[in-house]
Short mmCIF file of C-alpha atoms and ligand atoms in Angstrom, two decimals:
data_model
loop_
_atom_site.label_atom_id
_atom_site.label_comp_id
_atom_site.label_asym_id
_atom_site.label_seq_id
_atom_site.Cartn_x
_atom_site.Cartn_y
_atom_site.Cartn_z
CA MET T 1 7.46 16.24 -9.07
CA ILE T 2 6.34 15.39 -12.62
CA LEU T 3 7.97 12.50 -14.36
CA PHE T 4 8.04 12.46 -18.13
CA LYS T 5 8.59 9.10 -19.66
CA SER T 6 10.66 9.00 -22.76
CA ASP T 7 9.37 7.16 -25.84
CA ARG T 8 11.97 4.53 -25.17
CA GLU T 9 10.63 3.95 -21.64
CA LYS T 10 7.05 3.86 -22.86
CA PHE T 11 8.02 1.42 -25.59
CA GLU T 12 9.88 -0.84 -23.15
CA ASP T 13 6.90 -0.68 -20.78
CA GLU T 14 4.50 -1.91 -23.45
CA ILE T 15 6.90 -4.66 -24.55
CA ALA T 16 7.29 -5.82 -20.93
CA LYS T 17 3.51 -5.85 -20.44
CA ALA T 18 3.07 -7.73 -23.70
CA ILE T 19 5.58 -10.42 -22.70
CA ASN T 20 4.00 -10.67 -19.27
CA ASP T 21 0.55 -11.19 -20.83
CA ARG T 22 1.92 -13.71 -23.29
CA ASN T 23 3.59 -15.69 -20.50
CA LYS T 24 0.26 -15.81 -18.68
CA GLY T 25 -1.44 -17.10 -21.84
CA ASN T 26 -3.34 -13.85 -22.37
CA LEU T 27 -2.64 -13.50 -26.08
CA GLU T 28 -5.26 -10.76 -26.62
CA GLY T 29 -3.49 -8.62 -24.01
CA ALA T 30 -0.13 -9.33 -25.67
CA VAL T 31 -1.49 -8.25 -29.07
CA ASN T 32 -2.80 -4.98 -27.60
CA HIS T 33 0.47 -4.10 -25.89
CA TYR T 34 2.57 -4.97 -28.94
CA LEU T 35 0.29 -2.77 -31.05
CA LYS T 36 0.73 0.10 -28.58
CA ALA T 37 4.51 -0.41 -28.70
CA TYR T 38 4.29 -0.39 -32.50
CA GLU T 39 2.41 2.94 -32.45
CA ILE T 40 4.99 4.50 -30.12
CA ALA T 41 7.86 3.24 -32.29
CA SER T 42 6.16 4.47 -35.47
CA ARG T 43 5.81 8.08 -34.37
CA THR T 44 8.87 8.56 -32.19
CA THR T 45 11.89 10.59 -33.19
CA ASP T 46 14.18 8.26 -31.25
CA PRO T 47 15.93 6.24 -34.02
CA ASP T 48 16.74 3.28 -31.72
CA VAL T 49 13.06 2.85 -30.83
CA ARG T 50 11.91 3.61 -34.35
CA LYS T 51 13.87 0.76 -35.85
CA ARG T 52 12.05 -1.68 -33.55
CA SER T 53 8.58 -0.82 -34.92
CA GLY T 54 8.65 -3.68 -37.44
CA GLU T 55 9.45 -6.19 -34.72
CA ALA T 56 6.63 -4.94 -32.48
CA LEU T 57 4.19 -5.16 -35.38
CA PHE T 58 5.36 -8.69 -36.16
CA TYR T 59 4.75 -9.88 -32.57
CA ALA T 60 1.28 -8.31 -32.59
CA LEU T 61 0.40 -10.05 -35.85
CA PHE T 62 2.01 -13.33 -34.73
CA TYR T 63 -0.07 -13.62 -31.57
CA ASP T 64 -3.13 -12.40 -33.45
CA ALA T 65 -2.61 -15.30 -35.88
CA LEU T 66 -2.34 -17.76 -32.98
CA ILE T 67 -5.69 -16.48 -31.69
CA LYS T 68 -7.48 -16.45 -35.04
CA LYS T 69 -5.77 -19.44 -36.70
CA THR T 70 -6.89 -18.25 -40.14
CA PRO T 71 -4.77 -18.40 -43.31
CA GLU T 72 -5.09 -14.60 -43.69
CA ALA T 73 -3.78 -13.94 -40.17
CA PHE T 74 -0.80 -16.29 -40.66
CA SER T 75 -0.09 -14.72 -44.02
CA LYS T 76 -0.01 -11.22 -42.47
CA ALA T 77 2.32 -12.42 -39.71
CA ALA T 78 4.56 -14.09 -42.32
CA GLU T 79 4.72 -10.87 -44.32
CA ALA T 80 5.66 -8.77 -41.27
CA CYS T 81 8.22 -11.41 -40.25
CA GLY T 82 9.71 -11.45 -43.75
CA LYS T 83 10.40 -7.72 -43.52
CA LEU T 84 12.67 -8.16 -40.49
CA GLU T 85 16.39 -8.80 -40.78
CA SER T 86 16.41 -12.50 -41.73
CA THR T 87 18.99 -13.51 -39.11
CA HIS T 88 17.30 -11.52 -36.33
CA GLN T 89 16.33 -13.88 -33.51
CA LEU T 90 12.78 -13.73 -32.23
CA ASP T 91 11.43 -14.54 -28.80
CA ILE T 92 8.16 -16.37 -29.30
CA GLY T 93 8.21 -18.18 -25.99
CA ILE T 94 9.79 -21.42 -27.15
CA ALA T 95 13.19 -22.86 -26.17
CA VAL T 96 14.94 -21.93 -29.40
CA LYS T 97 14.79 -18.36 -30.66
CA PRO T 98 14.11 -18.77 -34.38
CA ALA T 99 15.63 -16.49 -37.00
CA ALA T 100 13.08 -14.20 -38.65
CA GLY T 101 13.75 -15.67 -42.11
CA ASP T 102 13.06 -19.23 -40.91
CA LEU T 103 9.98 -18.27 -38.96
CA ALA T 104 8.57 -16.28 -41.91
CA ARG T 105 8.84 -19.42 -44.01
CA ASP T 106 7.02 -21.52 -41.40
CA LEU T 107 4.27 -18.94 -41.00
CA GLU T 108 3.72 -19.02 -44.74
CA ILE T 109 3.46 -22.81 -44.58
CA ALA T 110 1.05 -22.51 -41.63
CA SER T 111 -1.05 -20.12 -43.72
CA MET T 112 -1.19 -22.73 -46.51
CA ILE T 113 -2.07 -25.58 -44.17
CA PHE T 114 -4.84 -23.57 -42.51
CA SER T 115 -6.26 -22.63 -45.94
CA LEU T 116 -7.05 -26.28 -46.71
CA PRO T 117 -10.55 -27.64 -46.24
CA LYS T 118 -10.74 -30.59 -43.88
CA PHE T 119 -10.55 -33.82 -45.83
CA ASP T 120 -13.55 -36.01 -45.08
CA VAL T 121 -14.40 -39.18 -47.01
CA ASP T 122 -18.10 -38.32 -46.78
CA ALA T 123 -17.46 -34.95 -48.47
CA VAL T 124 -15.28 -36.15 -51.37
CA GLY T 125 -18.24 -35.95 -53.76
CA SER T 126 -18.73 -32.26 -53.01
CA MET T 127 -15.04 -31.35 -53.52
CA ASP T 128 -14.24 -30.09 -56.99
CA GLN T 129 -11.09 -29.86 -59.08
CA SER T 130 -10.07 -26.56 -57.46
CA VAL T 131 -9.88 -28.27 -54.06
CA ALA T 132 -7.86 -31.14 -55.59
CA SER T 133 -5.46 -28.60 -57.13
CA LEU T 134 -5.10 -26.79 -53.79
CA TYR T 135 -4.23 -30.04 -51.96
CA GLU T 136 -1.73 -30.88 -54.70
CA LYS T 137 -0.10 -27.43 -54.64
CA VAL T 138 0.34 -27.34 -50.87
CA GLY T 139 1.37 -31.02 -50.86
CA ASN T 140 4.17 -30.39 -53.36
CA ARG T 141 5.29 -27.31 -51.42
CA LEU T 142 5.56 -29.37 -48.21
CA LEU T 143 7.48 -32.16 -49.98
CA MET T 144 10.14 -29.57 -50.80
CA GLU T 145 10.62 -28.99 -47.06
CA GLY T 146 11.79 -32.57 -46.56
CA SER T 147 11.56 -34.36 -43.23
CA ARG T 148 11.88 -31.30 -41.02
CA ARG T 149 9.09 -30.19 -38.72
CA LEU T 150 7.62 -26.73 -38.17
CA ILE T 151 9.55 -24.51 -35.74
CA ILE T 152 6.20 -23.72 -34.15
CA GLU T 153 5.00 -27.37 -34.14
CA ASP T 154 4.16 -27.29 -30.42
CA ILE T 155 2.33 -23.98 -30.67
CA LEU T 156 0.23 -25.20 -33.60
CA GLY T 157 -0.03 -28.83 -32.54
CA ILE T 158 1.28 -29.99 -35.93
CA HIS T 159 3.96 -32.51 -35.04
CA GLU T 160 4.39 -34.45 -38.25
CA GLU T 161 7.29 -34.13 -40.64
CA LEU T 162 6.37 -31.74 -43.42
CA ASN T 163 6.96 -34.20 -46.25
CA THR T 164 4.67 -36.71 -44.52
CA ILE T 165 1.88 -34.13 -44.49
CA GLY T 166 2.74 -33.29 -48.11
CA LEU T 167 2.41 -36.91 -49.28
CA ARG T 168 -0.96 -37.21 -47.60
CA LEU T 169 -2.24 -34.01 -49.23
CA ILE T 170 -1.20 -35.25 -52.68
CA GLY T 171 -3.05 -38.49 -51.87
CA TYR T 172 -6.19 -36.49 -51.04
CA SER T 173 -5.96 -34.62 -54.36
CA LYS T 174 -5.76 -37.94 -56.23
CA VAL T 175 -8.77 -39.32 -54.35
CA ILE T 176 -10.84 -36.29 -55.39
CA GLU T 177 -9.72 -36.61 -59.02
CA ALA T 178 -10.43 -40.35 -59.03
CA PHE T 179 -13.91 -39.84 -57.59
CA ARG T 180 -14.75 -37.42 -60.37
CA LEU T 181 -13.67 -39.94 -63.05
CA GLU T 182 -15.41 -43.00 -61.61
CA ALA T 183 -18.35 -43.02 -64.01
CA ASP T 184 -16.72 -41.70 -67.19
CA ASN T 185 -13.41 -43.49 -66.93
CA PRO T 186 -13.44 -46.21 -64.26
CA GLY T 187 -10.12 -47.62 -65.53
CA ARG T 188 -8.35 -44.29 -64.96
CA ALA T 189 -10.14 -43.85 -61.62
CA VAL T 190 -8.74 -47.23 -60.51
CA GLU T 191 -5.23 -46.04 -61.47
CA LEU T 192 -5.67 -42.79 -59.52
CA TYR T 193 -7.06 -44.55 -56.44
CA SER T 194 -4.09 -46.96 -56.55
CA GLU T 195 -1.66 -44.03 -56.79
CA ALA T 196 -3.51 -42.28 -53.97
CA LEU T 197 -3.09 -45.33 -51.75
CA SER T 198 0.70 -45.18 -52.04
CA TYR T 199 0.60 -41.52 -50.95
CA LEU T 200 -1.80 -42.26 -48.11
CA GLN T 201 0.40 -44.60 -46.06
CA GLN T 202 0.21 -42.15 -43.15
CA ALA T 203 -3.48 -41.37 -43.56
CA THR T 204 -6.15 -42.50 -41.10
CA PRO T 205 -7.47 -46.07 -41.43
CA GLU T 206 -10.82 -44.53 -42.39
CA VAL T 207 -9.34 -42.85 -45.47
CA ARG T 208 -7.37 -45.94 -46.46
CA ASN T 209 -10.42 -48.19 -46.06
CA TYR T 210 -12.42 -45.78 -48.18
CA VAL T 211 -9.89 -45.95 -51.02
CA ASN T 212 -9.52 -49.74 -50.72
CA SER T 213 -13.26 -50.30 -50.92
CA LYS T 214 -13.47 -47.91 -53.90
CA LEU T 215 -10.72 -49.88 -55.63
CA ALA T 216 -12.38 -53.22 -54.95
CA LYS T 217 -15.73 -52.04 -56.31
CA LEU T 218 -14.42 -50.06 -59.28
CA ALA T 219 -12.13 -52.84 -60.43
CA LYS T 220 -15.03 -55.31 -60.41
CA ALA T 221 -16.44 -56.05 -63.87
CA THR T 222 -19.42 -58.17 -64.87
CA LYS T 223 -22.23 -58.35 -67.41
CA CYS T 224 -25.58 -56.65 -67.16
CA TRP T 225 -28.29 -59.26 -66.55
CA VAL T 226 -30.72 -57.32 -68.74
CA CYS T 227 -28.69 -56.21 -71.78
CA HIS T 228 -25.68 -58.59 -71.42
CA ARG T 229 -23.20 -55.76 -71.98
CA GLU T 230 -19.88 -55.97 -70.20
CA ILE T 231 -19.63 -53.34 -67.52
CA GLN T 232 -17.04 -52.18 -64.96
CA GLY T 233 -17.47 -50.35 -61.66
CA GLU T 234 -19.87 -51.52 -58.93
CA ASP T 235 -22.12 -48.78 -57.54
CA VAL T 236 -20.95 -46.50 -60.35
CA ASN T 237 -21.69 -48.19 -63.64
CA TYR T 238 -23.72 -51.09 -62.34
CA LEU T 239 -25.53 -52.07 -59.19
CA TYR T 240 -27.33 -55.05 -57.74
CA LEU T 241 -31.11 -55.38 -57.73
CA PRO T 242 -33.04 -57.99 -55.75
CA ALA T 243 -34.70 -60.63 -57.92
CA SER T 244 -36.16 -64.10 -57.54
CA ILE T 245 -33.21 -66.40 -58.15
CA ASN T 246 -33.75 -70.12 -57.67
CA THR T 247 -31.24 -72.95 -57.89
CA TYR T 248 -32.10 -73.54 -61.54
CA ILE T 249 -31.25 -69.93 -62.55
CA LEU T 250 -28.17 -69.89 -60.37
CA GLU T 251 -26.79 -73.14 -61.84
CA LYS T 252 -27.70 -72.35 -65.45
CA TYR T 253 -26.65 -68.69 -65.62
CA GLY T 254 -24.67 -67.96 -62.47
CA ALA T 255 -21.35 -68.69 -64.18
CA GLU T 256 -22.07 -66.59 -67.30
CA ALA T 257 -20.01 -63.78 -65.86
CA SER T 258 -18.21 -63.24 -62.58
CA HIS T 259 -20.17 -61.14 -60.07
CA LEU T 260 -23.35 -61.54 -62.19
CA ILE T 261 -25.38 -62.82 -59.23
CA SER T 262 -24.60 -61.79 -55.68
CA GLU T 263 -26.59 -62.69 -52.56
CA GLY T 264 -29.92 -63.09 -54.33
CA ARG T 265 -29.40 -59.99 -56.45
CA ILE T 266 -28.55 -59.53 -60.12
CA ALA T 267 -26.10 -57.06 -61.66
CA VAL T 268 -27.84 -54.39 -63.76
CA CYS T 269 -26.01 -51.68 -65.69
CA ARG T 270 -26.83 -48.05 -64.98
CA VAL T 271 -28.59 -47.68 -68.34
CA CYS T 272 -30.95 -50.56 -67.78
CA TYR T 273 -31.43 -49.56 -64.16
CA THR T 274 -32.29 -45.93 -64.96
CA MET T 275 -34.57 -47.06 -67.79
CA VAL T 276 -36.55 -49.34 -65.43
CA TYR T 277 -36.45 -46.71 -62.69
CA ASN T 278 -37.69 -43.87 -64.91
CA LEU T 279 -40.41 -46.02 -66.44
CA SER T 280 -41.71 -47.21 -63.07
CA ASP T 281 -41.48 -43.65 -61.81
CA ALA T 282 -43.59 -42.41 -64.73
CA LEU T 283 -46.13 -45.22 -64.23
CA ALA T 284 -46.38 -44.58 -60.52
CA ARG T 285 -46.90 -40.86 -61.22
CA LYS T 286 -49.65 -41.62 -63.76
CA TYR T 287 -51.57 -43.82 -61.28
CA TYR T 288 -51.02 -41.34 -58.49
CA ASP T 289 -52.48 -38.53 -60.65
CA MET T 290 -55.45 -40.74 -61.59
CA ALA T 291 -56.14 -41.60 -57.95
CA ILE T 292 -55.92 -37.95 -56.89
CA ALA T 293 -58.30 -36.92 -59.71
CA MET T 294 -60.84 -39.50 -58.52
CA ILE T 295 -60.56 -38.33 -54.91
CA ARG T 296 -61.13 -34.71 -56.04
CA GLU T 297 -64.23 -35.79 -57.95
CA VAL T 298 -65.71 -37.61 -54.94
CA GLU T 299 -64.88 -34.57 -52.78
CA ALA T 300 -66.68 -32.24 -55.17
CA ARG T 301 -69.76 -34.47 -55.22
CA LEU T 302 -69.84 -34.69 -51.42
CA GLU T 303 -69.45 -30.93 -51.05
CA ALA T 304 -72.35 -30.31 -53.44
CA ARG T 305 -74.50 -32.73 -51.43
CA ILE T 306 -73.54 -31.07 -48.11
CA ARG T 307 -74.39 -27.63 -49.50
CA SER T 308 -77.81 -28.78 -50.69
CA LEU T 309 -78.55 -30.40 -47.30
CA GLU T 310 -77.45 -27.22 -45.48
CA SER T 311 -79.82 -25.05 -47.50
CA LYS T 312 -82.66 -27.50 -46.81
CA ILE T 313 -82.00 -27.23 -43.05
CA ILE T 314 -82.01 -23.42 -43.22
CA ARG T 315 -85.35 -23.47 -45.06
CA LEU T 316 -86.84 -25.89 -42.48
CA GLU T 317 -85.58 -23.75 -39.55
CA SER T 318 -87.32 -20.68 -40.93
CA LYS T 319 -90.65 -22.57 -40.93
CA ILE T 320 -90.47 -23.61 -37.23
CA PRO T 321 -92.32 -21.03 -35.04
CA ILE T 322 -90.23 -19.46 -32.28
CA THR T 323 -91.77 -19.78 -28.80
CA PHE T 324 -90.96 -17.64 -25.79
CA THR T 325 -91.27 -18.96 -22.24
CA LYS T 326 -91.69 -16.87 -19.19
ZN1 ZN M 401 -27.87 -53.23 -69.18
#
C-alpha cells in the first residue's frame, strides 16, 4: 500500500517538527523545518496551506534572528512579521501570544538596539559623531515607547523599560559630543557632560564616575605657570608638571591662582607644554644623531684596522712552511 501525503499533511508535519525542535531548544532545527514548511506552502495549489507561507517564513526568520542576534537578522524577521495580518496571534513559545503588528514593532526595536556599538568609557575617544547620532536616534525612538518593556524581553534578556534604555542612549550620545568639544570649547563640553549626567541616572557607576571626573577636571580653571594666561580644562587645556617647589615659592606664588600648584607640580598650559616638549624632543634627537654618528665613525675605524690585521695574518700564514708527519 502506497501512502501519498497531501501538501497539507507535509506542511503540518514540518510545522510540528519545527515546534518540537524549538521546544527542545534546537533553534537551528526549527529554522530548517519552518523553511521546509515555507517551501511547501509556496508551491502548493492548496489555498489554505498557501496562505500560511508568510507565517512559516516569519517563524524561520524569527528563530534565525535569535540564533544570529544581528541587526540584519532582526530586521528581516520584523519585515516578514509586518507582512502578516497585524492582529494575527503568534506562538513564539512565551506565555502570551503576541499580535503580529506588536511583535513586528519589537523586532524592529531589537534590530536598532543590536545595531548599537557597545558603550565603553575607554572607547569614547574613538567614537565619532556618527555613533553619537546613532545613539541619539535610537534613544529618541525608545523614549517614544514609554515605560513598556519588550514583548520578547525574556528571550533577549533585555528587561529594562524602553524609555529607561532610551534615556541612557541619549546620555551616551551627549558624552561622545562633549568629549569631542573638550579642547576647543571646554565650557560647552561641561554643559554637555552635565546634561549627559541627568540622562545617565540608570547608567553603570563606571559611566557616571567617568562623567563626574570629566566635569570636575574640565570645570577647573587656573593660570599657566609659564605664560600666566588663564586656562580652563585639566588634562585637556592644561596639565601638571613636576617642578622643584619649596616653601618660599609655595607661600609667595601659591595663591596667585587656584589650582596653580598641586602636589609638588605646577599647572602648564598645552601651548607652553607642547613648546617645551617639542624643543626637548628636537634637542634629544640632535644629540642622539650626534652620538650615533660618532659610534659609526669608531666602527668604521675599527673595521679598517681589523681588515688590515687580517690581511697581515694571511700574508704571514703563506710564509710558514707546511710540514707533513708520518
Ligand atoms: Zn602657558
